């Protein structure tokens, strides 16, 4: 017989509070058109995006995260000292080590929680949510702060007609804490590494100083381009629409629910056409509120789901206690879907 005592965690976990931060600068499509040969009509028809937010020098990954976290903590009705874990999902914190989560934990006054970053692209928030749920139920933390944050304007090639208009900046955060009844369903997550080339960084960081400079991409002025995110649009679209609808259905099945049981659908805000196609494929009833935050926020990768969740609740489009299906998907290719009760 094992001598190890069992963990004393909560029976279940739930999202207790949510907060978001969008940079103050709003960038319309007209600004994007200064560097690519396109039109506002083309951008809107292809992506549904009209505007996006770009961060200033002061609106760092840490600064945006701290703002969003403060709102989530207040919304949850807890104090920073009660937080036992800080998980940050991001691909745009450029300092390899230490993790930005440790700085955020310190600056919000969380004491000495477990703190770490995860890199799972646009599915990062879903991965973080699942890890936080495990920590609460296992008993290693009573409350966990999960942050999705990106400064994708730093990784945007403004001369790339296929991606220049897609990306935005921002931070979203939630507090995951104990519950006496199920408020978060099982997570359906995974990866398809054979498709990793469809969304990727153009140049590895080490190529900038040890690689063959002659092979590096140049901008129109002949300068070496900073690494950026590139993607095969049609391949990603087909994968997201058809394969991710299947994953979303699996998450509903795992939670013992049908589309009729849903109140809200919060997919990763990648593209309005993808969102609308998923709604159609899933045959969601008209009463289901669908997040379409991408129109004014753009694609903020790991931040998109919590930002969309925060806006739905703030505007009254969704309410506390609603049942929501959330699904993130992106570079890797990776995905994560689950059903949650909104805080």
Tab-separated table of C-alpha atoms in Angstrom:
chain	number	residue	atom	x	y	z
A	1	UNK	CA	0.000	0.000	0.000
A	2	UNK	CA	1.260	3.449	-0.887
A	3	UNK	CA	2.373	5.689	1.983
A	4	UNK	CA	1.638	8.832	-0.050
A	5	UNK	CA	-1.344	10.804	1.190
A	6	UNK	CA	-3.982	11.646	-1.437
A	7	UNK	CA	-4.263	15.203	-2.717
A	8	UNK	CA	-6.883	17.399	-1.097
A	9	UNK	CA	-8.107	19.493	-3.964
A	10	UNK	CA	-11.580	20.709	-4.878
A	11	UNK	CA	-14.144	18.312	-6.369
A	12	UNK	CA	-14.324	20.481	-9.493
A	13	UNK	CA	-13.024	23.769	-10.901
A	14	UNK	CA	-14.659	26.796	-12.481
A	15	UNK	CA	-13.865	30.130	-14.074
A	16	UNK	CA	-14.529	32.725	-11.383
A	17	UNK	CA	-13.616	35.997	-13.052
A	18	UNK	CA	-12.453	37.434	-16.360
A	19	UNK	CA	-10.618	40.582	-17.439
A	20	UNK	CA	-9.237	42.041	-20.636
A	21	UNK	CA	-6.965	44.765	-21.933
A	22	UNK	CA	-6.864	46.218	-25.445
A	23	UNK	CA	-4.162	48.715	-26.415
A	24	UNK	CA	-5.325	52.287	-26.826
A	25	UNK	CA	-4.289	52.603	-30.480
A	26	UNK	CA	-6.972	51.452	-32.904
A	27	UNK	CA	-5.641	50.646	-36.380
A	28	UNK	CA	-8.142	50.679	-39.276
A	29	UNK	CA	-7.613	48.801	-42.523
A	30	UNK	CA	-6.582	52.049	-44.225
A	31	UNK	CA	-3.293	51.946	-42.298
A	32	UNK	CA	-2.613	48.386	-43.473
A	33	UNK	CA	-3.268	49.439	-47.069
A	34	UNK	CA	-0.293	51.788	-46.918
A	35	UNK	CA	2.066	48.800	-47.284
A	36	UNK	CA	0.086	46.191	-49.259
A	37	UNK	CA	-1.786	46.276	-52.563
A	38	UNK	CA	-5.323	45.503	-51.421
A	39	UNK	CA	-8.570	47.194	-50.398
A	40	UNK	CA	-10.742	47.612	-47.337
A	41	UNK	CA	-13.474	45.619	-49.064
A	42	UNK	CA	-11.081	42.726	-49.807
A	43	UNK	CA	-9.794	42.584	-46.221
A	44	UNK	CA	-13.311	42.639	-44.773
A	45	UNK	CA	-14.585	39.993	-47.188
A	46	UNK	CA	-11.630	37.675	-46.553
A	47	UNK	CA	-11.333	38.071	-42.787
A	48	UNK	CA	-14.188	40.169	-41.403
A	49	UNK	CA	-11.618	42.487	-39.811
A	50	UNK	CA	-12.241	46.244	-39.844
A	51	UNK	CA	-9.865	47.361	-37.095
A	52	UNK	CA	-7.314	45.966	-34.680
A	53	UNK	CA	-5.377	47.263	-31.652
A	54	UNK	CA	-1.605	47.754	-31.739
A	55	UNK	CA	0.415	48.210	-28.583
A	56	UNK	CA	2.663	51.177	-27.836
A	57	UNK	CA	6.174	50.800	-26.429
A	58	UNK	CA	4.702	51.110	-22.921
A	59	UNK	CA	2.034	48.452	-23.542
A	60	UNK	CA	4.370	45.510	-23.115
A	61	UNK	CA	3.357	41.872	-22.741
A	62	UNK	CA	3.772	42.252	-18.980
A	63	UNK	CA	1.958	45.587	-18.748
A	64	UNK	CA	-1.076	44.388	-20.706
A	65	UNK	CA	-1.179	41.172	-18.696
A	66	UNK	CA	-1.086	43.042	-15.399
A	67	UNK	CA	-4.020	45.229	-16.450
A	68	UNK	CA	-6.115	42.260	-17.553
A	69	UNK	CA	-5.168	40.268	-14.449
A	70	UNK	CA	-6.212	43.042	-12.090
A	71	UNK	CA	-9.682	43.074	-13.642
A	72	UNK	CA	-9.990	39.288	-13.476
A	73	UNK	CA	-8.913	39.203	-9.821
A	74	UNK	CA	-11.433	41.889	-8.916
A	75	UNK	CA	-14.162	40.128	-10.903
A	76	UNK	CA	-13.447	36.880	-9.045
A	77	UNK	CA	-13.619	38.598	-5.662
A	78	UNK	CA	-10.282	37.293	-4.420
A	79	UNK	CA	-6.985	38.924	-3.472
A	80	UNK	CA	-3.682	38.506	-5.348
A	81	UNK	CA	-2.199	36.760	-2.305
A	82	UNK	CA	-4.657	33.882	-2.763
A	83	UNK	CA	-3.316	33.005	-6.218
A	84	UNK	CA	-1.283	29.790	-6.171
A	85	UNK	CA	-0.459	29.589	-9.865
A	86	UNK	CA	0.139	31.957	-12.789
A	87	UNK	CA	0.069	30.533	-16.315
A	88	UNK	CA	0.849	32.765	-19.291
A	89	UNK	CA	0.090	31.616	-22.841
A	90	UNK	CA	2.018	33.653	-25.404
A	91	UNK	CA	4.290	33.437	-28.431
A	92	UNK	CA	5.374	37.076	-28.340
A	93	UNK	CA	7.447	37.321	-25.161
A	94	UNK	CA	10.869	37.557	-26.787
A	95	UNK	CA	13.076	36.999	-23.747
A	96	UNK	CA	13.871	33.294	-23.725
A	97	UNK	CA	14.194	33.180	-19.947
A	98	UNK	CA	12.954	33.877	-17.330
A	99	UNK	CA	9.278	33.262	-18.003
A	100	UNK	CA	7.212	36.454	-18.111
A	101	UNK	CA	4.770	34.766	-15.705
A	102	UNK	CA	7.207	35.252	-12.825
A	103	UNK	CA	7.401	39.020	-13.414
A	104	UNK	CA	3.628	39.285	-13.689
A	105	UNK	CA	3.116	37.271	-10.490
A	106	UNK	CA	5.464	39.583	-8.610
A	107	UNK	CA	3.976	42.828	-9.933
A	108	UNK	CA	0.386	41.887	-9.126
A	109	UNK	CA	1.405	40.971	-5.572
A	110	UNK	CA	0.694	37.265	-5.832
A	111	UNK	CA	3.443	36.216	-3.432
A	112	UNK	CA	5.279	33.054	-4.478
A	113	UNK	CA	2.943	31.108	-6.785
A	114	UNK	CA	3.963	28.535	-9.353
A	115	UNK	CA	4.536	30.637	-12.470
A	116	UNK	CA	5.343	29.556	-16.011
A	117	UNK	CA	4.768	30.316	-19.686
A	118	UNK	CA	3.346	27.982	-22.315
A	119	UNK	CA	3.680	28.173	-26.089
A	120	UNK	CA	0.721	26.620	-27.865
A	121	UNK	CA	-0.162	29.318	-30.358
A	122	UNK	CA	-3.827	30.206	-30.673
A	123	UNK	CA	-4.759	27.181	-28.527
A	124	UNK	CA	-2.561	28.437	-25.685
A	125	UNK	CA	-5.388	29.784	-23.551
A	126	UNK	CA	-7.238	26.458	-23.758
A	127	UNK	CA	-4.098	24.604	-22.736
A	128	UNK	CA	-3.598	26.979	-19.810
A	129	UNK	CA	-7.219	26.612	-18.739
A	130	UNK	CA	-6.876	22.839	-18.646
A	131	UNK	CA	-3.641	22.964	-16.653
A	132	UNK	CA	-5.245	25.378	-14.169
A	133	UNK	CA	-8.237	23.082	-13.744
A	134	UNK	CA	-5.890	20.217	-12.932
A	135	UNK	CA	-3.999	22.294	-10.364
A	136	UNK	CA	-7.206	23.267	-8.545
A	137	UNK	CA	-8.658	19.749	-8.513
A	138	UNK	CA	-5.307	18.187	-7.609
A	139	UNK	CA	-4.916	20.646	-4.761
A	140	UNK	CA	-1.590	22.283	-5.660
A	141	UNK	CA	-3.318	25.684	-5.926
A	142	UNK	CA	-6.668	27.020	-4.782
A	143	UNK	CA	-6.802	29.793	-7.366
A	144	UNK	CA	-4.924	29.972	-10.665
A	145	UNK	CA	-4.523	32.996	-12.913
A	146	UNK	CA	-4.536	32.099	-16.615
A	147	UNK	CA	-3.447	34.776	-19.075
A	148	UNK	CA	-3.492	34.827	-22.851
A	149	UNK	CA	-1.418	37.743	-24.146
A	150	UNK	CA	0.123	38.755	-27.450
A	151	UNK	CA	1.919	41.617	-29.172
A	152	UNK	CA	1.547	40.160	-32.648
A	153	UNK	CA	2.206	43.539	-34.239
A	154	UNK	CA	5.854	42.719	-33.431
A	155	UNK	CA	5.584	39.553	-35.534
A	156	UNK	CA	3.658	40.992	-38.478
A	157	UNK	CA	5.196	41.460	-41.913
A	158	UNK	CA	3.395	44.574	-43.109
A	159	UNK	CA	4.407	43.807	-46.700
A	160	UNK	CA	2.860	40.322	-46.660
A	161	UNK	CA	-0.490	40.665	-48.409
A	162	UNK	CA	-1.716	37.374	-46.914
A	163	UNK	CA	-1.166	38.224	-43.240
A	164	UNK	CA	-0.501	41.964	-42.794
A	165	UNK	CA	-4.128	42.695	-41.921
A	166	UNK	CA	-4.746	39.751	-39.576
A	167	UNK	CA	-2.994	40.351	-36.297
A	168	UNK	CA	-3.662	42.492	-33.240
A	169	UNK	CA	-2.435	42.941	-29.680
A	170	UNK	CA	-4.063	42.491	-26.292
A	171	UNK	CA	-4.370	40.462	-23.109
A	172	UNK	CA	-7.168	38.444	-21.548
A	173	UNK	CA	-7.141	36.757	-18.149
A	174	UNK	CA	-9.312	34.495	-16.021
A	175	UNK	CA	-9.217	33.162	-12.483
A	176	UNK	CA	-9.832	29.434	-12.128
A	177	UNK	CA	-10.896	28.310	-8.665
A	178	UNK	CA	-12.738	25.580	-6.729
A	179	UNK	CA	-16.300	24.480	-7.390
A	180	UNK	CA	-18.684	22.034	-5.757
A	181	UNK	CA	-20.270	21.092	-9.076
A	182	UNK	CA	-18.997	20.635	-12.646
A	183	UNK	CA	-18.415	24.008	-14.313
A	184	UNK	CA	-15.685	22.962	-16.783
A	185	UNK	CA	-16.070	19.982	-19.061
A	186	UNK	CA	-13.382	17.572	-20.247
A	187	UNK	CA	-10.852	19.067	-22.649
A	188	UNK	CA	-10.442	17.684	-26.152
A	189	UNK	CA	-6.941	18.697	-27.177
A	190	UNK	CA	-4.178	17.499	-29.426
A	191	UNK	CA	-1.737	18.295	-32.206
A	192	UNK	CA	-1.099	17.534	-35.868
A	193	UNK	CA	2.611	18.135	-36.269
A	194	UNK	CA	2.607	16.929	-39.874
A	195	UNK	CA	0.924	20.262	-40.670
A	196	UNK	CA	3.417	22.411	-38.738
A	197	UNK	CA	4.572	24.217	-41.891
A	198	UNK	CA	1.153	25.765	-42.495
A	199	UNK	CA	1.613	28.370	-39.728
A	200	UNK	CA	5.136	29.238	-38.697
A	201	UNK	CA	7.732	31.893	-37.987
A	202	UNK	CA	9.485	32.953	-41.179
A	203	UNK	CA	13.035	32.822	-39.780
A	204	UNK	CA	14.378	31.159	-36.597
A	205	UNK	CA	15.928	33.651	-34.176
A	206	UNK	CA	19.373	32.068	-34.423
A	207	UNK	CA	19.454	32.621	-38.184
A	208	UNK	CA	19.706	36.361	-37.559
A	209	UNK	CA	23.209	36.067	-36.143
A	210	UNK	CA	24.684	32.714	-37.161
A	211	UNK	CA	22.901	31.913	-40.400
A	212	UNK	CA	23.626	32.713	-44.017
A	213	UNK	CA	22.543	36.347	-44.343
A	214	UNK	CA	22.077	35.896	-48.068
A	215	UNK	CA	19.168	33.525	-47.355
A	216	UNK	CA	17.293	35.901	-45.042
A	217	UNK	CA	14.177	37.689	-46.313
A	218	UNK	CA	14.527	41.367	-47.191
A	219	UNK	CA	11.961	44.168	-47.180
A	220	UNK	CA	11.305	46.527	-50.093
A	221	UNK	CA	14.162	48.758	-48.935
A	222	UNK	CA	16.653	45.890	-48.936
A	223	UNK	CA	16.826	45.548	-45.146
A	224	UNK	CA	16.730	42.181	-43.366
A	225	UNK	CA	13.191	41.497	-42.202
A	226	UNK	CA	12.442	40.797	-38.557
A	227	UNK	CA	10.976	37.296	-38.083
A	228	UNK	CA	7.238	37.258	-38.693
A	229	UNK	CA	4.320	34.851	-38.689
A	230	UNK	CA	3.381	33.378	-42.044
A	231	UNK	CA	0.700	30.908	-43.014
A	232	UNK	CA	-0.815	28.922	-45.860
A	233	UNK	CA	-4.244	30.512	-45.732
A	234	UNK	CA	-6.295	28.009	-47.703
A	235	UNK	CA	-4.843	24.976	-45.930
A	236	UNK	CA	-5.446	26.543	-42.519
A	237	UNK	CA	-8.988	27.540	-43.483
A	238	UNK	CA	-9.937	24.025	-44.592
A	239	UNK	CA	-8.394	22.451	-41.484
A	240	UNK	CA	-10.075	24.896	-39.112
A	241	UNK	CA	-13.525	24.628	-40.674
A	242	UNK	CA	-13.735	20.869	-41.091
A	243	UNK	CA	-11.430	19.328	-38.507
A	244	UNK	CA	-12.076	21.808	-35.678
A	245	UNK	CA	-15.828	21.456	-36.024
A	246	UNK	CA	-15.284	17.753	-35.278
A	247	UNK	CA	-13.200	18.622	-32.205
A	248	UNK	CA	-15.868	21.050	-31.013
A	249	UNK	CA	-18.497	18.323	-31.359
A	250	UNK	CA	-16.267	15.950	-29.365
A	251	UNK	CA	-16.048	18.526	-26.563
A	252	UNK	CA	-19.837	18.793	-26.484
A	253	UNK	CA	-20.174	15.019	-26.400
A	254	UNK	CA	-17.591	14.729	-23.607
A	255	UNK	CA	-19.588	17.232	-21.546
A	256	UNK	CA	-22.794	15.310	-22.220
A	257	UNK	CA	-24.340	18.190	-24.144
A	258	UNK	CA	-25.807	18.919	-27.559
A	259	UNK	CA	-25.694	22.178	-29.564
A	260	UNK	CA	-29.188	22.944	-28.243
A	261	UNK	CA	-27.796	23.045	-24.689
A	262	UNK	CA	-25.379	25.846	-25.497
A	263	UNK	CA	-25.915	29.517	-24.763
A	264	UNK	CA	-22.633	30.837	-26.158
A	265	UNK	CA	-19.979	29.823	-28.693
A	266	UNK	CA	-16.505	31.377	-28.278
A	267	UNK	CA	-14.125	30.139	-30.971
A	268	UNK	CA	-10.613	31.463	-31.495
A	269	UNK	CA	-11.013	34.771	-33.293
A	270	UNK	CA	-8.963	33.906	-36.358
A	271	UNK	CA	-11.239	34.863	-39.200
A	272	UNK	CA	-14.941	35.685	-39.535
A	273	UNK	CA	-15.377	33.240	-42.418
A	274	UNK	CA	-13.960	30.422	-40.287
A	275	UNK	CA	-16.279	31.339	-37.402
A	276	UNK	CA	-19.370	31.480	-39.619
A	277	UNK	CA	-18.463	28.200	-41.319
A	278	UNK	CA	-17.998	26.448	-37.971
A	279	UNK	CA	-21.387	27.712	-36.789
A	280	UNK	CA	-22.966	26.260	-39.914
A	281	UNK	CA	-21.106	22.948	-39.706
A	282	UNK	CA	-21.988	22.519	-36.013
A	283	UNK	CA	-25.621	23.446	-36.796
A	284	UNK	CA	-25.778	25.794	-33.828
A	285	UNK	CA	-29.308	27.020	-33.006
A	286	UNK	CA	-30.136	30.697	-33.517
A	287	UNK	CA	-30.372	31.274	-29.758
A	288	UNK	CA	-26.629	30.615	-29.346
A	289	UNK	CA	-24.635	33.825	-29.011
A	290	UNK	CA	-21.510	33.683	-31.182
A	291	UNK	CA	-18.384	35.707	-30.386
A	292	UNK	CA	-17.293	37.800	-33.380
A	293	UNK	CA	-14.765	39.985	-31.638
A	294	UNK	CA	-12.363	39.544	-34.563
A	295	UNK	CA	-14.088	42.397	-36.415
A	296	UNK	CA	-12.641	45.076	-34.137
A	297	UNK	CA	-9.809	43.231	-32.376
A	298	UNK	CA	-8.236	41.139	-35.128
A	299	UNK	CA	-6.498	37.836	-34.465
A	300	UNK	CA	-4.793	38.054	-31.063
A	301	UNK	CA	-3.832	34.368	-30.888
A	302	UNK	CA	-3.719	33.176	-27.252
A	303	UNK	CA	-5.536	36.324	-26.074
A	304	UNK	CA	-8.517	36.024	-28.407
A	305	UNK	CA	-10.802	33.724	-26.393
A	306	UNK	CA	-10.563	35.508	-23.014
A	307	UNK	CA	-10.843	38.906	-24.740
A	308	UNK	CA	-13.962	37.769	-26.587
A	309	UNK	CA	-15.385	36.263	-23.386
A	310	UNK	CA	-14.785	39.486	-21.476
A	311	UNK	CA	-16.482	41.598	-24.155
A	312	UNK	CA	-19.546	39.333	-24.370
A	313	UNK	CA	-20.059	39.588	-20.604
A	314	UNK	CA	-19.320	43.321	-20.465
A	315	UNK	CA	-21.813	44.143	-23.221
A	316	UNK	CA	-24.531	41.830	-21.893
A	317	UNK	CA	-24.436	39.630	-25.013
A	318	UNK	CA	-23.685	36.764	-22.606
A	319	UNK	CA	-24.439	36.489	-18.912
A	320	UNK	CA	-23.087	34.803	-15.814
A	321	UNK	CA	-24.076	31.145	-15.678
A	322	UNK	CA	-24.329	30.715	-19.446
A	323	UNK	CA	-22.963	27.488	-20.912
A	324	UNK	CA	-20.233	28.228	-23.442
A	325	UNK	CA	-18.246	26.104	-25.873
A	326	UNK	CA	-14.710	27.461	-26.311
A	327	UNK	CA	-12.189	26.230	-28.868
A	328	UNK	CA	-8.724	27.439	-29.786
A	329	UNK	CA	-6.663	26.252	-32.744
A	330	UNK	CA	-3.538	27.343	-34.532
A	331	UNK	CA	0.208	26.981	-35.083
A	332	UNK	CA	1.539	23.514	-34.424
A	333	UNK	CA	-1.034	22.644	-35.529
A	334	UNK	CA	-2.620	22.405	-32.088
A	335	UNK	CA	-6.114	22.663	-30.673
A	336	UNK	CA	-8.085	22.620	-27.413
A	337	UNK	CA	-11.843	22.668	-26.862
A	338	UNK	CA	-13.978	22.507	-23.735
A	339	UNK	CA	-17.354	23.556	-22.368
A	340	UNK	CA	-17.416	26.021	-19.465
A	341	UNK	CA	-19.902	27.903	-17.348
A	342	UNK	CA	-19.290	31.625	-17.728
A	343	UNK	CA	-18.362	33.502	-14.517
